[in-house]
CSV table of C-alpha atoms in Angstrom, one decimal:
chain,number,residue,atom,x,y,z
V,21,MET,CA,-0.7,9.2,-35.2
V,22,ALA,CA,0.1,8.3,-31.6
V,23,GLU,CA,3.8,8.3,-30.7
V,24,PRO,CA,5.3,4.9,-30.0
V,25,ILE,CA,5.8,3.7,-26.4
V,26,PRO,CA,9.3,2.3,-25.8
V,27,ILE,CA,9.6,-0.4,-23.2
V,28,ILE,CA,13.1,-1.0,-21.9
V,29,GLY,CA,13.4,-4.6,-20.8
V,30,GLY,CA,10.3,-5.3,-22.8
V,31,THR,CA,11.2,-9.0,-23.1
V,32,GLY,CA,10.6,-9.5,-19.4
V,33,ALA,CA,7.3,-10.5,-17.9
V,34,LEU,CA,6.0,-7.0,-17.0
V,35,GLY,CA,7.3,-5.4,-20.2
V,36,ALA,CA,5.9,-8.1,-22.4
V,37,GLY,CA,2.5,-7.9,-20.7
V,38,LEU,CA,2.4,-4.1,-21.1
V,39,ALA,CA,3.4,-4.5,-24.8
V,40,LEU,CA,0.5,-6.9,-25.4
V,41,ARG,CA,-2.1,-4.7,-23.6
V,42,TRP,CA,-1.0,-1.5,-25.4
V,43,ALA,CA,-0.8,-3.3,-28.7
V,44,ARG,CA,-4.4,-4.6,-28.2
V,45,ALA,CA,-5.4,-1.0,-27.4
V,46,GLY,CA,-4.0,0.1,-30.8
V,47,ALA,CA,-1.0,1.9,-29.4
V,48,PRO,CA,2.4,1.6,-31.2
V,49,VAL,CA,5.0,-0.1,-29.1
V,50,VAL,CA,8.8,-0.5,-29.3
V,51,ILE,CA,10.1,-3.4,-27.3
V,52,GLY,CA,13.7,-2.9,-26.1
V,53,SER,CA,16.1,-5.6,-25.1
V,54,ARG,CA,19.8,-6.0,-24.6
V,55,SER,CA,19.6,-8.3,-27.7
V,56,ALA,CA,18.0,-7.0,-30.9
V,57,GLU,CA,17.2,-10.6,-31.8
V,58,ARG,CA,15.2,-11.2,-28.6
V,59,ALA,CA,13.5,-7.9,-29.0
V,60,GLN,CA,12.3,-8.9,-32.4
V,61,GLU,CA,11.2,-12.3,-31.2
V,62,ALA,CA,9.1,-10.6,-28.5
V,63,ALA,CA,7.6,-8.3,-31.0
V,64,GLU,CA,6.7,-11.3,-33.2
V,65,LYS,CA,4.9,-12.9,-30.2
V,66,VAL,CA,2.9,-9.7,-29.8
V,67,ARG,CA,2.0,-9.6,-33.4
V,68,ALA,CA,0.9,-13.3,-33.2
V,69,ALA,CA,-1.4,-12.5,-30.2
V,70,VAL,CA,-2.7,-9.2,-31.6
V,71,PRO,CA,-3.1,-9.3,-35.3
V,72,GLY,CA,-2.2,-5.9,-36.8
V,73,ALA,CA,-0.3,-4.8,-33.8
V,74,GLN,CA,2.1,-1.9,-34.4
V,75,VAL,CA,5.2,-3.3,-32.6
V,76,GLU,CA,8.9,-3.5,-33.3
V,77,GLY,CA,11.9,-4.9,-31.4
V,78,LEU,CA,15.1,-3.0,-31.0
V,79,GLU,CA,18.1,-2.8,-28.7
V,80,ASN,CA,17.4,-0.8,-25.6
V,81,PRO,CA,19.2,2.5,-26.5
V,82,GLU,CA,17.6,2.6,-29.9
V,83,ALA,CA,14.2,1.8,-28.5
V,84,ALA,CA,14.6,4.5,-25.8
V,85,ALA,CA,15.0,7.2,-28.5
V,86,ARG,CA,11.7,6.3,-30.2
V,87,GLY,CA,9.1,7.9,-28.0
V,88,PRO,CA,8.8,10.7,-25.5
V,89,VAL,CA,7.6,8.5,-22.6
V,90,VAL,CA,10.0,5.6,-22.0
V,91,PHE,CA,8.9,2.7,-19.7
V,92,MET,CA,11.7,0.9,-17.8
V,93,THR,CA,10.5,-2.6,-16.7
V,94,VAL,CA,13.8,-4.3,-15.9
V,95,PRO,CA,14.5,-6.1,-12.6
V,96,PHE,CA,16.0,-3.9,-9.9
V,97,ARG,CA,19.2,-5.9,-10.1
V,98,ALA,CA,19.7,-4.6,-13.7
V,99,GLN,CA,18.3,-1.1,-13.2
V,100,SER,CA,21.6,0.8,-12.7
V,101,GLU,CA,23.3,-1.0,-15.6
V,102,ASN,CA,20.4,-0.2,-17.9
V,103,LEU,CA,20.4,3.5,-16.8
V,104,ASN,CA,24.1,3.7,-17.5
V,105,ASN,CA,23.6,2.2,-21.0
V,106,LEU,CA,20.8,4.7,-21.7
V,107,ARG,CA,22.8,7.8,-20.9
V,108,GLY,CA,23.6,8.5,-24.5
V,109,ALA,CA,20.1,7.6,-25.7
V,110,LEU,CA,17.8,9.6,-23.5
V,111,SER,CA,17.3,13.3,-24.4
V,112,PRO,CA,16.1,16.3,-22.4
V,113,GLY,CA,12.3,16.5,-22.3
V,114,GLN,CA,11.8,12.8,-22.2
V,115,LEU,CA,10.0,11.1,-19.3
V,116,LEU,CA,11.4,7.9,-17.9
V,117,VAL,CA,8.7,5.8,-16.2
V,118,ASP,CA,10.5,3.6,-13.7
V,119,CYS,CA,8.6,0.5,-12.8
V,120,THR,CA,11.3,-1.3,-10.9
V,121,VAL,CA,10.9,-2.6,-7.4
V,122,PRO,CA,13.8,-3.2,-5.0
V,123,LEU,CA,12.7,-6.6,-3.9
V,124,ALA,CA,15.2,-8.4,-1.6
V,125,ALA,CA,14.9,-11.2,-4.1
V,126,ALA,CA,17.4,-9.2,-6.2
V,127,VAL,CA,20.1,-10.3,-3.7
V,128,SER,CA,18.6,-13.8,-3.1
V,129,GLY,CA,16.4,-12.6,-0.3
V,130,LYS,CA,12.6,-13.0,0.0
V,131,ALA,CA,10.2,-11.4,-2.4
V,132,THR,CA,8.1,-10.3,0.5
V,133,ARG,CA,11.0,-8.1,1.7
V,134,SER,CA,12.7,-5.1,0.1
V,135,LEU,CA,16.1,-3.6,0.0
V,136,GLY,CA,16.9,-0.2,1.4
V,137,VAL,CA,18.0,2.0,-1.5
V,138,TRP,CA,20.3,4.9,-0.6
V,139,GLN,CA,18.2,7.5,-2.5
V,140,GLY,CA,15.1,6.2,-0.8
V,141,SER,CA,13.5,4.3,-3.7
V,142,ALA,CA,14.4,2.8,-7.1
V,143,ALA,CA,12.7,5.7,-8.8
V,144,GLN,CA,14.8,8.3,-6.9
V,145,GLN,CA,17.9,6.3,-7.8
V,146,ALA,CA,16.8,6.5,-11.4
V,147,GLN,CA,16.2,10.2,-11.2
V,148,GLU,CA,19.8,10.6,-10.0
V,149,MET,CA,21.2,8.6,-12.9
V,150,VAL,CA,19.3,9.9,-15.9
V,151,PRO,CA,20.8,12.7,-18.1
V,152,ASP,CA,19.9,16.3,-17.2
V,153,GLY,CA,16.5,17.3,-18.4
V,154,VAL,CA,15.1,13.8,-18.3
V,155,THR,CA,12.4,13.4,-15.7
V,156,VAL,CA,11.5,10.2,-13.8
V,157,VAL,CA,8.0,9.2,-12.9
V,158,ALA,CA,7.3,6.0,-11.0
V,159,ALA,CA,4.3,3.8,-11.9
V,160,LEU,CA,3.1,0.3,-12.6
V,161,HIS,CA,4.6,-1.5,-9.6
V,162,THR,CA,1.5,-3.3,-8.6
V,163,VAL,CA,-0.1,-4.7,-11.7
V,164,SER,CA,0.6,-8.4,-12.0
V,165,ALA,CA,2.8,-9.3,-14.9
V,166,PRO,CA,1.2,-12.8,-15.4
V,167,VAL,CA,-2.3,-11.2,-15.5
V,168,LEU,CA,-1.2,-8.5,-18.0
V,169,GLY,CA,0.3,-11.2,-20.2
V,170,ASP,CA,-2.9,-13.2,-20.3
V,171,LEU,CA,-5.3,-11.3,-22.6
V,172,SER,CA,-8.2,-13.4,-21.5
V,173,ARG,CA,-8.0,-11.9,-18.0
V,174,ASP,CA,-9.8,-8.6,-17.3
V,175,LEU,CA,-8.0,-5.9,-15.2
V,176,ASP,CA,-9.8,-3.9,-12.5
V,177,GLU,CA,-7.3,-2.0,-10.4
V,178,ASP,CA,-5.4,1.2,-9.7
V,179,VAL,CA,-2.0,2.4,-10.7
V,180,PRO,CA,-0.4,4.8,-8.2
V,181,ILE,CA,1.8,7.3,-10.0
V,182,CYS,CA,4.5,9.3,-8.3
V,183,GLY,CA,6.3,12.3,-9.7
V,184,GLU,CA,7.2,15.9,-9.1
V,185,ARG,CA,4.9,17.6,-11.7
V,186,LYS,CA,1.3,16.9,-12.2
V,187,ALA,CA,1.6,17.5,-16.0
V,188,ASP,CA,4.2,14.7,-16.2
V,189,LYS,CA,2.0,12.3,-14.2
V,190,ALA,CA,-0.9,13.2,-16.4
V,191,ARG,CA,1.0,12.1,-19.5
V,192,VAL,CA,1.9,8.8,-17.9
V,193,ALA,CA,-1.7,8.4,-16.7
V,194,GLU,CA,-3.0,8.8,-20.2
V,195,LEU,CA,-0.8,5.9,-21.4
V,196,VAL,CA,-1.7,3.7,-18.4
V,197,GLU,CA,-5.4,4.3,-19.0
V,198,LEU,CA,-5.1,3.2,-22.6
V,199,ILE,CA,-5.2,-0.2,-21.0
V,200,PRO,CA,-8.9,-1.1,-20.1
V,201,GLY,CA,-9.4,-1.7,-16.4
V,202,LEU,CA,-6.5,0.4,-15.1
V,203,ARG,CA,-7.1,3.7,-13.3
V,204,ALA,CA,-4.2,6.0,-12.7
V,205,VAL,CA,-4.0,7.6,-9.3
V,206,ASN,CA,-1.9,10.6,-8.4
V,207,ALA,CA,0.0,9.3,-5.4
V,208,GLY,CA,2.1,12.4,-4.8
V,209,ALA,CA,5.7,13.5,-5.3
V,210,LEU,CA,8.5,11.2,-6.6
V,211,GLU,CA,9.6,10.5,-3.0
V,212,MET,CA,6.3,8.6,-2.4
V,213,ALA,CA,7.8,5.9,-4.6
V,214,ARG,CA,9.5,4.8,-1.3
V,215,ILE,CA,6.0,3.6,-0.3
V,216,VAL,CA,4.5,2.7,-3.6
V,217,GLU,CA,7.4,0.4,-4.4
V,218,GLN,CA,6.7,-1.4,-1.2
V,219,LEU,CA,3.2,-2.3,-2.3
V,220,THR,CA,4.7,-5.0,-4.5
V,221,PRO,CA,6.2,-7.1,-1.7
V,222,LEU,CA,3.0,-6.6,0.3
V,223,LEU,CA,0.9,-7.9,-2.7
V,224,ILE,CA,3.3,-10.8,-3.0
V,225,SER,CA,2.7,-11.6,0.7
V,226,VAL,CA,-1.1,-11.5,0.0
V,227,ASN,CA,-0.7,-13.6,-3.1
V,228,VAL,CA,1.1,-16.4,-1.2
V,229,ARG,CA,-1.8,-16.5,1.3
V,230,TYR,CA,-4.7,-16.2,-1.2
V,231,LYS,CA,-3.1,-18.0,-4.2
V,232,THR,CA,-4.0,-15.2,-6.5
V,233,HIS,CA,-2.5,-12.1,-8.3
V,234,ALA,CA,-3.8,-9.3,-6.2
V,235,GLY,CA,-3.9,-5.6,-7.2
V,236,VAL,CA,-4.5,-2.4,-5.4
V,237,ARG,CA,-7.5,0.0,-5.3
V,238,PHE,CA,-8.0,3.2,-3.5
V,239,THR,CA,-11.5,3.6,-2.2
V,240,GLY,CA,-13.3,6.9,-1.7
V,241,LEU,CA,-11.8,8.8,-4.6
V,242,PRO,CA,-14.1,11.3,-6.3
V,243,GLU,CA,-15.1,10.8,-10.0
V,244,THR,CA,-13.6,14.2,-11.1
V,245,ASP,CA,-10.5,14.2,-13.3
V,246,PRO,CA,-7.5,14.4,-11.0
V,247,TRP,CA,-5.2,15.6,-13.8
V,248,SER,CA,-7.1,18.7,-14.9
P,1,MET,CA,-22.3,-12.8,25.8
P,2,ALA,CA,-19.5,-11.3,23.6
P,3,GLU,CA,-16.4,-10.2,25.5
P,4,PRO,CA,-15.7,-6.5,25.7
P,5,ILE,CA,-13.3,-4.8,23.3
P,6,PRO,CA,-10.8,-2.6,25.2
P,7,ILE,CA,-9.5,0.4,23.2
P,8,ILE,CA,-6.4,2.0,24.6
P,9,GLY,CA,-6.4,5.7,23.7
P,10,GLY,CA,-10.1,5.4,22.9
P,11,THR,CA,-10.7,9.1,23.3
P,12,GLY,CA,-8.6,9.8,20.2
P,13,ALA,CA,-10.2,10.1,16.8
P,14,LEU,CA,-9.4,6.5,15.6
P,15,GLY,CA,-10.3,4.9,19.0
P,16,ALA,CA,-13.5,6.9,19.3
P,17,GLY,CA,-14.5,6.1,15.8
P,18,LEU,CA,-14.0,2.3,16.4
P,19,ALA,CA,-15.9,2.5,19.7
P,20,LEU,CA,-18.9,4.1,17.9
P,21,ARG,CA,-18.9,1.5,15.1
P,22,TRP,CA,-18.5,-1.5,17.4
P,23,ALA,CA,-21.2,-0.1,19.7
P,24,ARG,CA,-23.6,0.3,16.8
P,25,ALA,CA,-22.8,-3.3,15.9
P,26,GLY,CA,-23.9,-4.4,19.4
P,27,ALA,CA,-20.4,-5.2,20.7
P,28,PRO,CA,-19.5,-4.2,24.2
P,29,VAL,CA,-16.6,-1.7,24.3
P,30,VAL,CA,-14.3,-0.4,27.0
P,31,ILE,CA,-12.8,3.0,26.2
P,32,GLY,CA,-9.4,3.5,27.9
P,33,SER,CA,-7.7,6.9,28.5
P,34,ARG,CA,-5.1,8.3,30.7
P,35,SER,CA,-7.9,10.1,32.6
P,36,ALA,CA,-10.9,8.1,33.8
P,37,GLU,CA,-13.0,11.2,33.5
P,38,ARG,CA,-12.2,11.7,29.9
P,39,ALA,CA,-12.8,8.0,29.2
P,40,GLN,CA,-16.2,8.3,30.8
P,41,GLU,CA,-17.1,11.4,28.8
P,42,ALA,CA,-16.1,9.5,25.6
P,43,ALA,CA,-18.3,6.6,26.7
P,44,GLU,CA,-21.2,9.0,27.3
P,45,LYS,CA,-20.8,10.4,23.8
P,46,VAL,CA,-21.0,6.9,22.3
P,47,ARG,CA,-24.2,6.2,24.4
P,48,ALA,CA,-25.7,9.5,23.1
P,49,ALA,CA,-25.0,8.5,19.5
P,50,VAL,CA,-25.9,4.8,19.8
P,51,PRO,CA,-28.8,4.4,22.3
P,52,GLY,CA,-28.4,1.2,24.3
P,53,ALA,CA,-24.6,1.0,23.6
P,54,GLN,CA,-22.7,-1.3,25.9
P,55,VAL,CA,-19.8,1.0,26.6
P,56,GLU,CA,-17.8,2.1,29.7
P,57,GLY,CA,-14.8,4.4,30.2
P,58,LEU,CA,-11.8,3.5,32.4
P,59,GLU,CA,-8.2,4.3,32.8
P,60,ASN,CA,-6.0,2.6,30.2
P,61,PRO,CA,-4.6,-0.2,32.5
P,62,GLU,CA,-8.0,-1.1,33.9
P,63,ALA,CA,-9.5,-1.1,30.4
P,64,ALA,CA,-6.7,-3.3,29.0
P,65,ALA,CA,-7.6,-6.0,31.5
P,66,ARG,CA,-11.2,-6.2,30.5
P,67,GLY,CA,-11.0,-8.2,27.2
P,68,PRO,CA,-8.8,-10.8,25.5
P,69,VAL,CA,-8.1,-8.6,22.4
P,70,VAL,CA,-6.9,-5.1,23.2
P,71,PHE,CA,-6.7,-2.4,20.6
P,72,MET,CA,-4.1,0.3,20.9
P,73,THR,CA,-5.0,3.4,19.0
P,74,VAL,CA,-2.6,6.0,20.5
P,75,PRO,CA,-0.4,8.3,18.4
P,76,PHE,CA,3.0,6.9,17.7
P,77,ARG,CA,4.5,9.6,19.9
P,78,ALA,CA,2.8,8.0,22.9
P,79,GLN,CA,3.1,4.4,22.0
P,80,SER,CA,6.1,3.5,24.1
P,81,GLU,CA,4.9,5.3,27.1
P,82,ASN,CA,1.5,3.6,26.9
P,83,LEU,CA,3.1,0.2,26.5
P,84,ASN,CA,5.2,0.8,29.6
P,85,ASN,CA,2.1,1.8,31.5
P,86,LEU,CA,0.4,-1.4,30.4
P,87,ARG,CA,3.1,-3.8,31.5
P,88,GLY,CA,1.4,-4.7,34.7
P,89,ALA,CA,-2.1,-4.8,33.1
P,90,LEU,CA,-1.6,-7.1,30.2
P,91,SER,CA,-1.6,-10.9,30.8
P,92,PRO,CA,-0.3,-13.9,28.9
P,93,GLY,CA,-2.7,-15.0,26.2
P,94,GLN,CA,-4.0,-11.6,25.4
P,95,LEU,CA,-3.6,-10.1,22.0
P,96,LEU,CA,-2.6,-6.5,21.6
P,97,VAL,CA,-3.7,-5.0,18.2
P,98,ASP,CA,-1.3,-2.2,17.4
P,99,CYS,CA,-2.9,0.4,15.1
P,100,THR,CA,-0.2,3.0,15.5
P,101,VAL,CA,1.7,4.5,12.5
P,102,PRO,CA,5.1,6.1,12.8
P,103,LEU,CA,4.3,9.3,10.8
P,104,ALA,CA,7.0,11.9,10.6
P,105,ALA,CA,4.4,14.2,12.0
P,106,ALA,CA,5.2,12.7,15.4
P,107,VAL,CA,8.4,14.7,15.4
P,108,SER,CA,6.9,17.7,13.5
P,109,GLY,CA,7.7,16.3,10.1
P,110,LYS,CA,5.2,15.7,7.3
P,111,ALA,CA,2.3,13.3,7.6
P,112,THR,CA,3.1,12.0,4.1
P,113,ARG,CA,6.5,10.8,5.5
P,114,SER,CA,7.3,8.2,8.1
P,115,LEU,CA,10.0,7.6,10.7
P,116,GLY,CA,12.4,4.7,10.6
P,117,VAL,CA,11.6,2.5,13.7
P,118,TRP,CA,14.6,0.6,15.0
P,119,GLN,CA,12.6,-2.7,15.1
P,120,GLY,CA,11.3,-2.1,11.6
P,121,SER,CA,7.7,-1.0,12.4
P,122,ALA,CA,5.7,0.3,15.3
P,123,ALA,CA,4.1,-3.1,15.6
P,124,GLN,CA,7.4,-4.8,16.0
P,125,GLN,CA,8.4,-2.2,18.6
P,126,ALA,CA,5.2,-3.1,20.4
P,127,GLN,CA,6.0,-6.8,20.3
P,128,GLU,CA,9.3,-6.1,21.9
P,129,MET,CA,7.7,-4.1,24.7
P,130,VAL,CA,4.7,-6.2,25.7
P,131,PRO,CA,5.0,-8.7,28.6
P,132,ASP,CA,5.9,-12.3,27.8
P,133,GLY,CA,3.0,-14.3,26.4
P,134,VAL,CA,1.2,-11.3,25.0
P,135,THR,CA,1.1,-11.3,21.2
P,136,VAL,CA,1.0,-8.3,18.9
P,137,VAL,CA,-1.1,-8.2,15.8
P,138,ALA,CA,-1.0,-5.1,13.5
P,139,ALA,CA,-4.3,-3.8,12.0
P,140,LEU,CA,-6.5,-0.8,11.2
P,141,HIS,CA,-3.9,1.6,10.0
P,142,THR,CA,-5.8,2.6,6.8
P,143,VAL,CA,-9.3,3.2,7.9
P,144,SER,CA,-10.0,7.0,8.1
P,145,ALA,CA,-10.8,8.1,11.6
P,146,PRO,CA,-13.1,10.9,10.5
P,147,VAL,CA,-15.1,8.5,8.4
P,148,LEU,CA,-15.3,5.9,11.2
P,149,GLY,CA,-16.5,8.6,13.5
P,150,ASP,CA,-19.3,9.7,11.2
P,151,LEU,CA,-22.0,7.1,11.4
P,152,SER,CA,-23.8,8.5,8.4
P,153,ARG,CA,-20.9,7.4,6.2
P,154,ASP,CA,-20.7,3.9,4.8
P,155,LEU,CA,-17.4,2.0,4.8
P,156,ASP,CA,-16.3,-0.1,1.9
P,157,GLU,CA,-12.6,-1.1,2.2
P,158,ASP,CA,-10.0,-3.6,3.4
P,159,VAL,CA,-8.1,-3.9,6.6
P,160,PRO,CA,-4.7,-5.6,6.1
P,161,ILE,CA,-3.8,-7.6,9.2
P,162,CYS,CA,-0.2,-8.7,10.0
P,163,GLY,CA,0.8,-11.2,12.6
P,164,GLU,CA,2.8,-14.4,13.2
P,165,ARG,CA,-0.1,-16.8,13.6
P,166,LYS,CA,-3.2,-17.2,11.4
P,167,ALA,CA,-5.4,-18.0,14.4
P,168,ASP,CA,-4.5,-14.7,16.1
P,169,LYS,CA,-5.2,-12.8,12.9
P,170,ALA,CA,-8.5,-14.6,12.6
P,171,ARG,CA,-9.6,-13.5,16.0
P,172,VAL,CA,-8.8,-9.9,15.1
P,173,ALA,CA,-10.4,-10.3,11.7
P,174,GLU,CA,-13.6,-11.4,13.4
P,175,LEU,CA,-13.7,-8.2,15.5
P,176,VAL,CA,-12.8,-6.0,12.5
P,177,GLU,CA,-15.6,-7.5,10.4
P,178,LEU,CA,-18.2,-6.8,13.1
P,179,ILE,CA,-18.0,-3.4,11.5
P,180,PRO,CA,-20.1,-3.4,8.3
P,181,GLY,CA,-18.1,-2.5,5.2
P,182,LEU,CA,-14.7,-3.7,6.5
P,183,ARG,CA,-13.1,-6.8,5.1
P,184,ALA,CA,-10.0,-8.2,6.9
P,185,VAL,CA,-7.1,-9.3,4.7
P,186,ASN,CA,-4.3,-11.5,5.8
P,187,ALA,CA,-1.3,-9.5,4.8
P,188,GLY,CA,1.3,-11.9,6.2
P,189,ALA,CA,3.8,-12.0,9.2
P,190,LEU,CA,4.1,-9.2,11.7
P,191,GLU,CA,7.2,-7.9,9.8
P,192,MET,CA,4.8,-6.9,7.0
P,193,ALA,CA,3.7,-4.1,9.3
P,194,ARG,CA,6.8,-2.3,8.0
P,195,ILE,CA,4.9,-1.9,4.7
P,196,VAL,CA,1.3,-1.8,6.0
P,197,GLU,CA,2.1,1.1,8.3
P,198,GLN,CA,3.4,3.0,5.3
P,199,LEU,CA,0.0,2.8,3.6
P,200,THR,CA,-1.2,5.6,5.9
P,201,PRO,CA,1.2,8.3,4.7
P,202,LEU,CA,0.5,7.1,1.2
P,203,LEU,CA,-3.2,7.5,1.7
P,204,ILE,CA,-2.6,10.9,3.3
P,205,SER,CA,-0.7,12.0,0.1
P,206,VAL,CA,-3.7,10.7,-2.0
P,207,ASN,CA,-6.1,12.5,0.3
P,208,VAL,CA,-4.4,15.8,-0.1
P,209,ARG,CA,-4.6,15.5,-3.9
P,210,TYR,CA,-8.2,14.2,-4.1
P,211,LYS,CA,-9.6,16.1,-1.0
P,212,THR,CA,-11.1,12.8,0.3
P,213,HIS,CA,-10.6,10.1,2.9
P,214,ALA,CA,-9.3,7.3,0.8
P,215,GLY,CA,-9.0,3.7,1.9
P,216,VAL,CA,-7.4,0.6,0.5
P,217,ARG,CA,-8.7,-2.5,-1.3
P,218,PHE,CA,-7.0,-5.6,-2.6
P,219,THR,CA,-8.3,-6.7,-6.0
P,220,GLY,CA,-8.4,-10.3,-7.2
P,221,LEU,CA,-8.9,-12.0,-3.8
P,222,PRO,CA,-11.0,-15.2,-3.9
P,223,GLU,CA,-14.3,-15.4,-2.1
P,224,THR,CA,-13.2,-18.3,0.1
P,225,ASP,CA,-12.6,-17.8,3.8
P,226,PRO,CA,-8.9,-16.9,4.2
P,227,TRP,CA,-9.0,-17.8,8.0
P,228,SER,CA,-10.2,-21.4,7.7
């Protein structure tokens, strides 16, 4: 039996889209929310879209304790508050996959601009805030939430992953690649999240001009398994 | 007759690679260098690789006056000095295409890290320094110089272009797309160079891990002409 994938903020567009895709891939998912009721509603929607889906809805701290690799898909505005709330819920050995992007939109600026984060990136801020022994990996900044949430759309793009240890990134890559059409790419150390998080405002700028939901691909990568 | 394409710093790896590719595409090229002698040597190399190439080598300021769209391919360390030296050579109406990337390597840091530039990006610094009436467009940060310089290698990647006016970006796009395998993408206003210039250290981080020369592609773009 595969272990469940907790999604903190799983009622938001990105979290709900991931929940749908993982559920369709047969992976058990735990949707977390501030409200247990809204979490359960979101889980119900996934079950309606994917008959037989293994999905439940719980309050965020309960959800976070349910699996070894926890995805955090909250808006940047709410990232610190959520990390504070999870302090008692996360345990040493867990991975926290931070997907947040410090868009200037968080402070009523433009979505094509970003905020300077003191630690360098939202992911590095998360690493500073998680309990000892919990490791942050950054991923899933560039996949369009509306496209994820529309199961009639095929995906065909890369997911850059940043983190200190290759083994941690490999675990996250395995979950990412459960979703057909996504290829995980080792983008380097956690500090590279400073750049990877900026891909989102860049894609938003492209989206405005092309009226699309663009993604990112790295060309020229060899076919060999980068995680071995 | 097509107008010549001046390349400031055209004896460096990126500039020489562009000169080769444009020459093979039948475009006239003017290689600029601090030394007329080295510029001529570089032009000679292009002629040796591409028989019948229309290429000449001149000192940078002379080269810069030879065409309406001037490419600047110098290392960031030398960008300001070169822009100072071009003050008397550039004329209102010309476009300066800045390809420089503020890698931390410029100050003996890592090539996977970048410097903070006061104006936000190397391109915005260039816009501040060019004579009145000269407009800066940012492009060609992500195409590998070694791959460009090896005519046996095919290209298959995107070139994000940043600038204030679509018409200016379209002129640059036309020149970029003379090179087979390159697709120009409208990445937004010049300030988006803050992000696009960061793609280079990200690609360098990927290159280290995959032992390759990666490029960038945007997925999900429509087939329609973005410049019309």
